[in-house]
Structures are given as C-alpha cells and as structure tokens.
mmCIF file of C-alpha atoms in Angstrom:
data_model
loop_
_atom_site.group_PDB
_atom_site.id
_atom_site.type_symbol
_atom_site.label_atom_id
_atom_site.label_comp_id
_atom_site.label_asym_id
_atom_site.label_seq_id
_atom_site.Cartn_x
_atom_site.Cartn_y
_atom_site.Cartn_z
ATOM 1 C CA ALA H 1 -0.033 0.017 0.007
ATOM 2 C CA GLN H 2 1.039 3.479 -0.725
ATOM 3 C CA SER H 3 1.356 6.231 1.893
ATOM 4 C CA VAL H 4 2.002 9.948 1.938
ATOM 5 C CA THR H 5 3.371 12.022 4.827
ATOM 6 C CA GLN H 6 3.089 15.785 4.978
ATOM 7 C CA LEU H 7 5.614 17.157 7.339
ATOM 8 C CA GLY H 8 4.052 19.984 9.548
ATOM 9 C CA SER H 9 0.299 20.040 9.991
ATOM 10 C CA HIS H 10 0.464 23.977 10.270
ATOM 11 C CA VAL H 11 2.920 26.219 8.434
ATOM 12 C CA SER H 12 3.078 29.938 9.057
ATOM 13 C CA VAL H 13 4.860 32.468 6.858
ATOM 14 C CA SER H 14 4.876 36.218 6.277
ATOM 15 C CA GLU H 15 3.601 37.784 3.206
ATOM 16 C CA GLY H 16 6.326 37.840 0.552
ATOM 17 C CA ALA H 17 8.266 35.060 2.068
ATOM 18 C CA LEU H 18 9.064 31.658 0.691
ATOM 19 C CA VAL H 19 6.441 28.911 0.981
ATOM 20 C CA LEU H 20 7.697 25.358 1.475
ATOM 21 C CA LEU H 21 5.258 22.452 2.139
ATOM 22 C CA ARG H 22 6.857 19.097 2.477
ATOM 23 C CA CYS H 23 5.540 15.890 1.082
ATOM 24 C CA ASN H 24 7.149 12.431 1.171
ATOM 25 C CA TYR H 25 5.546 9.422 -0.289
ATOM 26 C CA SER H 26 6.070 5.655 -0.426
ATOM 27 C CA SER H 27 5.714 3.712 -3.698
ATOM 28 C CA SER H 28 7.455 0.728 -5.354
ATOM 29 C CA VAL H 29 6.737 2.009 -8.819
ATOM 30 C CA PRO H 30 6.885 5.388 -10.411
ATOM 31 C CA PRO H 31 3.951 7.249 -8.976
ATOM 32 C CA TYR H 32 1.697 9.920 -10.193
ATOM 33 C CA LEU H 33 1.703 12.837 -7.719
ATOM 34 C CA PHE H 34 -0.681 15.659 -6.949
ATOM 35 C CA TRP H 35 -0.874 18.663 -4.823
ATOM 36 C CA TYR H 36 -4.438 19.943 -4.078
ATOM 37 C CA VAL H 37 -5.600 23.076 -2.288
ATOM 38 C CA GLN H 38 -8.674 23.674 -0.209
ATOM 39 C CA TYR H 39 -9.931 27.128 0.493
ATOM 40 C CA PRO H 40 -12.386 27.572 3.397
ATOM 41 C CA ASN H 41 -15.737 26.084 2.770
ATOM 42 C CA GLN H 42 -14.679 24.811 -0.601
ATOM 43 C CA GLY H 43 -13.912 21.442 -2.273
ATOM 44 C CA LEU H 44 -10.383 20.559 -3.263
ATOM 45 C CA GLN H 45 -8.825 22.243 -6.522
ATOM 46 C CA LEU H 46 -5.813 20.741 -8.244
ATOM 47 C CA LEU H 47 -2.645 22.879 -7.981
ATOM 48 C CA LEU H 48 -0.344 20.787 -9.987
ATOM 49 C CA LYS H 49 0.484 17.125 -10.869
ATOM 50 C CA TYR H 50 3.608 14.908 -11.693
ATOM 51 C CA THR H 51 2.934 12.290 -14.294
ATOM 52 C CA SER H 52 6.608 10.976 -15.084
ATOM 53 C CA ALA H 53 7.423 13.782 -17.502
ATOM 54 C CA ALA H 54 9.571 16.850 -16.245
ATOM 55 C CA THR H 55 10.600 16.512 -12.627
ATOM 56 C CA LEU H 56 9.937 20.255 -11.945
ATOM 57 C CA VAL H 57 6.188 20.871 -12.219
ATOM 58 C CA LYS H 58 4.707 24.216 -12.451
ATOM 59 C CA GLY H 59 1.140 24.756 -11.358
ATOM 60 C CA ILE H 60 -1.407 27.569 -10.820
ATOM 61 C CA ASN H 61 -1.031 30.675 -8.708
ATOM 62 C CA GLY H 62 2.827 30.631 -8.921
ATOM 63 C CA PHE H 63 3.207 27.217 -7.165
ATOM 64 C CA GLU H 64 5.724 24.557 -8.295
ATOM 65 C CA ALA H 65 6.866 21.222 -6.993
ATOM 66 C CA GLU H 66 9.966 19.052 -7.734
ATOM 67 C CA PHE H 67 9.888 15.254 -7.990
ATOM 68 C CA LYS H 68 12.958 13.821 -6.261
ATOM 69 C CA LYS H 69 12.916 10.041 -6.665
ATOM 70 C CA SER H 70 15.982 9.570 -4.520
ATOM 71 C CA GLU H 71 14.320 11.365 -1.643
ATOM 72 C CA THR H 72 10.738 9.973 -2.370
ATOM 73 C CA SER H 73 9.745 13.529 -2.102
ATOM 74 C CA PHE H 74 7.453 16.009 -3.899
ATOM 75 C CA HIS H 75 7.659 19.366 -1.913
ATOM 76 C CA LEU H 76 5.518 22.339 -2.902
ATOM 77 C CA THR H 77 7.126 25.820 -3.136
ATOM 78 C CA LYS H 78 6.120 29.363 -4.036
ATOM 79 C CA PRO H 79 8.781 32.104 -4.011
ATOM 80 C CA SER H 80 6.571 34.851 -2.455
ATOM 81 C CA ALA H 81 3.530 34.157 -0.379
ATOM 82 C CA HIS H 82 0.343 36.086 -0.876
ATOM 83 C CA MET H 83 -2.498 36.456 1.661
ATOM 84 C CA SER H 84 -4.766 34.723 -0.757
ATOM 85 C CA ASP H 85 -2.612 31.558 -0.471
ATOM 86 C CA ALA H 86 -3.949 30.925 2.918
ATOM 87 C CA ALA H 87 -5.656 27.487 2.853
ATOM 88 C CA GLU H 88 -5.055 23.832 3.443
ATOM 89 C CA TYR H 89 -2.833 21.836 1.144
ATOM 90 C CA PHE H 90 -2.940 18.218 0.379
ATOM 91 C CA CYS H 91 -0.475 15.965 -1.322
ATOM 92 C CA ALA H 92 -1.653 12.834 -2.947
ATOM 93 C CA VAL H 93 -0.170 9.800 -4.713
ATOM 94 C CA SER H 94 -1.938 7.518 -7.211
ATOM 95 C CA ASP H 95 -2.328 3.895 -6.683
ATOM 96 C CA GLU H 96 0.231 1.611 -8.154
ATOM 97 C CA GLY H 97 -1.663 -0.658 -10.337
ATOM 98 C CA GLY H 98 -3.973 -3.542 -10.711
ATOM 99 C CA THR H 99 -7.626 -3.304 -10.252
ATOM 100 C CA SER H 100 -7.344 -0.294 -8.103
ATOM 101 C CA TYR H 101 -5.342 1.632 -10.526
ATOM 102 C CA GLY H 102 -5.929 5.280 -10.291
ATOM 103 C CA LYS H 103 -7.080 5.573 -6.625
ATOM 104 C CA LEU H 104 -5.525 8.473 -4.725
ATOM 105 C CA THR H 105 -4.006 8.262 -1.257
ATOM 106 C CA PHE H 106 -3.908 11.590 0.567
ATOM 107 C CA GLY H 107 -1.626 13.151 3.230
ATOM 108 C CA GLN H 108 -3.138 14.530 6.304
ATOM 109 C CA GLY H 109 -2.972 18.075 5.021
ATOM 110 C CA THR H 110 -0.811 21.215 5.922
ATOM 111 C CA ILE H 111 -2.628 24.482 6.747
ATOM 112 C CA LEU H 112 -0.918 27.411 5.524
ATOM 113 C CA THR H 113 -1.268 30.719 7.303
ATOM 114 C CA VAL H 114 0.058 33.909 5.822
ATOM 115 C CA HIS H 115 0.783 36.975 8.153
ATOM 116 C CA PRO H 116 0.732 40.514 6.922
ATOM 117 C CA ASP U 1 -22.547 25.104 -13.737
ATOM 118 C CA ALA U 2 -20.284 23.096 -11.647
ATOM 119 C CA ASP U 3 -18.888 19.981 -12.977
ATOM 120 C CA VAL U 4 -19.495 18.024 -9.703
ATOM 121 C CA THR U 5 -22.510 18.725 -7.571
ATOM 122 C CA GLN U 6 -23.359 17.317 -4.091
ATOM 123 C CA THR U 7 -26.670 17.551 -2.265
ATOM 124 C CA PRO U 8 -27.379 18.347 0.333
ATOM 125 C CA ARG U 9 -24.517 20.843 1.296
ATOM 126 C CA ASN U 10 -25.219 20.680 4.932
ATOM 127 C CA ARG U 11 -27.294 18.200 6.875
ATOM 128 C CA ILE U 12 -28.007 17.623 10.581
ATOM 129 C CA THR U 13 -29.428 14.332 11.577
ATOM 130 C CA LYS U 14 -29.980 12.100 14.635
ATOM 131 C CA THR U 15 -28.359 8.836 15.643
ATOM 132 C CA GLY U 16 -29.990 5.849 14.045
ATOM 133 C CA LYS U 17 -31.454 7.722 11.078
ATOM 134 C CA ARG U 18 -30.798 6.760 7.415
ATOM 135 C CA ILE U 19 -29.415 9.379 5.157
ATOM 136 C CA MET U 20 -28.386 9.688 1.640
ATOM 137 C CA LEU U 21 -25.832 11.928 0.117
ATOM 138 C CA GLU U 22 -26.046 12.445 -3.685
ATOM 139 C CA CYS U 23 -23.535 13.290 -6.199
ATOM 140 C CA SER U 24 -23.836 14.151 -9.854
ATOM 141 C CA GLN U 25 -21.158 14.945 -12.443
ATOM 142 C CA THR U 26 -21.069 16.418 -16.045
ATOM 143 C CA LYS U 27 -17.519 15.510 -16.658
ATOM 144 C CA GLY U 28 -18.347 12.429 -18.579
ATOM 145 C CA HIS U 29 -16.054 10.327 -16.449
ATOM 146 C CA ASP U 30 -16.425 6.742 -15.585
ATOM 147 C CA ARG U 31 -14.725 6.836 -12.265
ATOM 148 C CA MET U 32 -16.362 8.202 -9.116
ATOM 149 C CA TYR U 33 -15.307 8.331 -5.538
ATOM 150 C CA TRP U 34 -16.610 9.118 -1.961
ATOM 151 C CA TYR U 35 -14.347 10.447 0.580
ATOM 152 C CA ARG U 36 -14.652 11.838 4.107
ATOM 153 C CA GLN U 37 -12.526 14.543 5.567
ATOM 154 C CA ASP U 38 -11.704 14.786 9.319
ATOM 155 C CA PRO U 39 -9.440 17.473 10.775
ATOM 156 C CA GLY U 40 -5.852 16.097 10.879
ATOM 157 C CA LEU U 41 -6.624 13.002 8.982
ATOM 158 C CA GLY U 42 -6.782 14.241 5.570
ATOM 159 C CA LEU U 43 -9.231 12.540 3.095
ATOM 160 C CA ARG U 44 -9.962 8.896 3.448
ATOM 161 C CA LEU U 45 -11.558 6.908 0.749
ATOM 162 C CA ILE U 46 -15.114 5.310 1.518
ATOM 163 C CA TYR U 47 -16.080 3.719 -1.810
ATOM 164 C CA TYR U 48 -15.133 3.942 -5.352
ATOM 165 C CA SER U 49 -16.675 2.917 -8.681
ATOM 166 C CA PHE U 50 -14.803 2.505 -12.015
ATOM 167 C CA ASP U 51 -17.973 2.088 -14.069
ATOM 168 C CA VAL U 52 -21.741 1.619 -13.418
ATOM 169 C CA LYS U 53 -21.209 -2.163 -12.774
ATOM 170 C CA ASP U 54 -18.103 -1.717 -10.573
ATOM 171 C CA ILE U 55 -18.355 -0.787 -6.888
ATOM 172 C CA ASN U 56 -15.404 -1.192 -4.610
ATOM 173 C CA LYS U 57 -14.819 -0.735 -0.950
ATOM 174 C CA GLY U 58 -12.329 1.817 0.335
ATOM 175 C CA GLU U 59 -10.364 1.897 3.535
ATOM 176 C CA ILE U 60 -13.333 3.065 5.682
ATOM 177 C CA SER U 61 -16.427 1.542 4.233
ATOM 178 C CA ASP U 62 -17.991 0.107 7.361
ATOM 179 C CA GLY U 63 -21.273 1.729 8.111
ATOM 180 C CA TYR U 64 -21.682 3.114 4.610
ATOM 181 C CA SER U 65 -23.158 1.890 1.283
ATOM 182 C CA VAL U 66 -23.268 3.233 -2.249
ATOM 183 C CA SER U 67 -25.314 3.093 -5.357
ATOM 184 C CA ARG U 68 -24.159 3.933 -8.868
ATOM 185 C CA GLN U 69 -27.393 4.886 -10.468
ATOM 186 C CA ALA U 70 -25.807 6.007 -13.858
ATOM 187 C CA GLN U 71 -22.427 7.053 -15.243
ATOM 188 C CA ALA U 72 -23.046 10.389 -13.802
ATOM 189 C CA LYS U 73 -24.645 9.723 -10.416
ATOM 190 C CA PHE U 74 -23.081 8.030 -7.267
ATOM 191 C CA SER U 75 -24.962 8.023 -3.960
ATOM 192 C CA LEU U 76 -23.542 7.456 -0.490
ATOM 193 C CA SER U 77 -25.897 6.054 2.245
ATOM 194 C CA LEU U 78 -25.553 5.951 5.949
ATOM 195 C CA GLU U 79 -27.942 3.144 6.864
ATOM 196 C CA SER U 80 -27.946 4.051 10.686
ATOM 197 C CA ALA U 81 -26.030 7.180 11.404
ATOM 198 C CA ILE U 82 -23.869 7.421 14.411
ATOM 199 C CA PRO U 83 -22.035 10.582 15.863
ATOM 200 C CA ASN U 84 -18.571 9.537 14.816
ATOM 201 C CA GLN U 85 -19.741 9.690 11.175
ATOM 202 C CA THR U 86 -19.853 13.547 11.603
ATOM 203 C CA ALA U 87 -17.541 14.815 8.972
ATOM 204 C CA LEU U 88 -17.143 16.633 5.671
ATOM 205 C CA TYR U 89 -17.968 14.297 2.737
ATOM 206 C CA PHE U 90 -16.676 14.786 -0.754
ATOM 207 C CA CYS U 91 -17.506 13.254 -4.046
ATOM 208 C CA ALA U 92 -14.980 13.233 -6.839
ATOM 209 C CA THR U 93 -14.466 11.972 -10.438
ATOM 210 C CA SER U 94 -11.587 11.164 -12.648
ATOM 211 C CA ASP U 95 -10.758 9.838 -15.999
ATOM 212 C CA PHE U 96 -8.547 6.719 -15.642
ATOM 213 C CA ARG U 97 -5.261 7.694 -13.875
ATOM 214 C CA ASP U 98 -5.576 11.483 -14.119
ATOM 215 C CA GLU U 99 -6.581 14.065 -11.662
ATOM 216 C CA GLN U 100 -9.756 13.929 -9.596
ATOM 217 C CA TYR U 101 -12.190 16.603 -9.720
ATOM 218 C CA PHE U 102 -14.025 17.292 -6.376
ATOM 219 C CA GLY U 103 -17.468 18.519 -5.500
ATOM 220 C CA PRO U 104 -18.044 21.331 -3.025
ATOM 221 C CA GLY U 105 -18.686 18.859 0.031
ATOM 222 C CA THR U 106 -21.448 17.897 2.235
ATOM 223 C CA ARG U 107 -21.077 18.829 5.920
ATOM 224 C CA LEU U 108 -22.872 16.157 7.974
ATOM 225 C CA THR U 109 -23.566 16.362 11.720
ATOM 226 C CA VAL U 110 -24.940 13.402 13.561
ATOM 227 C CA THR U 111 -26.274 14.353 16.872
#
C-alpha cells in the first residue's frame, strides 16, 4: 500500500516570504503525484501534478513542485507568499496498479497561514 | 454550472437515522469516489466505482453503502447514522489515472 506523509500540519509564513510545504511518499513503482488546495468552505482544487514527465512541475497561482525519486519527495514551493494563499494543502499519490489503479492516497494536510 | 455537484450541502441528523448523500457529475468520467474529511486525517476513501457495474470498498467502508445509478450519479448512504460519522464528505470523479475533480462537499452532523 502506498502512503503519503506531509511534514508539519501547520505552516506560518509572512507575506512575501518563501512557502515550502513538504511531502514524502512511499511507492514501489513510479507514482503519479498531486498537490491540491482547499480554501475555506470549498472543495479541493488541483494545484499541479507529476505524471512522469519533467521533474519540476509548475502549477497555478505561482506554485511549483519538484519530484525527487532518490528522496521520495514532492515538496511544494512558492517564492513569495500572498495573503490569498492561506488555505489547506494536500499531497496525494496515485495507486500503483492492478484493479485499484488510479485511486489516490492523501496526506493529512498542511494548513498554511500567511501573516501581513 | 459546476462539474461535480453534491446535495445536500449541509445536513444535521439524529443517531440511527438513514441518510443519503447524492453526487452528480457532468465531466463524462467513468470513475467516481466518495471520501470523508476529518481534521488532521486528510481525506479517506469510503467507496469508489470505475464504471456503473463496478463498486469497490475503500479503506473506511464500514457503516456506509453506495449506489451507482448511472455514469453521472453516485450516492452514498448511511444506513444508521452514528455521531462519529460527523464529517465533511466529498464526491470526486476522474478519467483513468488522471486528476480527480471534487465536488463542494457535504457537511454532515450526527447528533
């Protein structure tokens, strides 16, 4: 079974500072990896996805993530935080294969707070 | 119009009652999913369906059942609701191994 660990349930940054949200996964085969964002009282929205092409993936709202196979990591970054980035972020990995191919396993989420 | 809709958006019910949460999608996807979200636990898969005739249990299916009425409709039922089923419930759809599209969620409270 695959798993996802997000380091830090809460991250706080100042407006304009670097955002770094950490995600590590376990998988015995090349995974598909996703970052989703959830704004208050809303559903999840895809930020970006890695599907075995370029290891540096660019997403919406200035976010990007780098797939590092040797570290089994897929950390999310943004060079300069904006107040509107305050939300909860989820990392997810796709299922490896077989009849359950395509299911997602989610991390526990990281709440990002942005201070003025 | 939203691609994935869920009804109701909010529901308060009593212990022991039967309740159904409904999900409809206009994405044309074959795959549909039901998750529950609890603070600090992320999203956990309850049931999933890869086509109308295919229903599979997820990691936390006990106490829940589902019905796939059509490609576009996937309902989740709580046969006898209990307080620890109080949570935020999400429906999602996907096309094969691609990203999942989520509905706005149903906030369920069981008293």
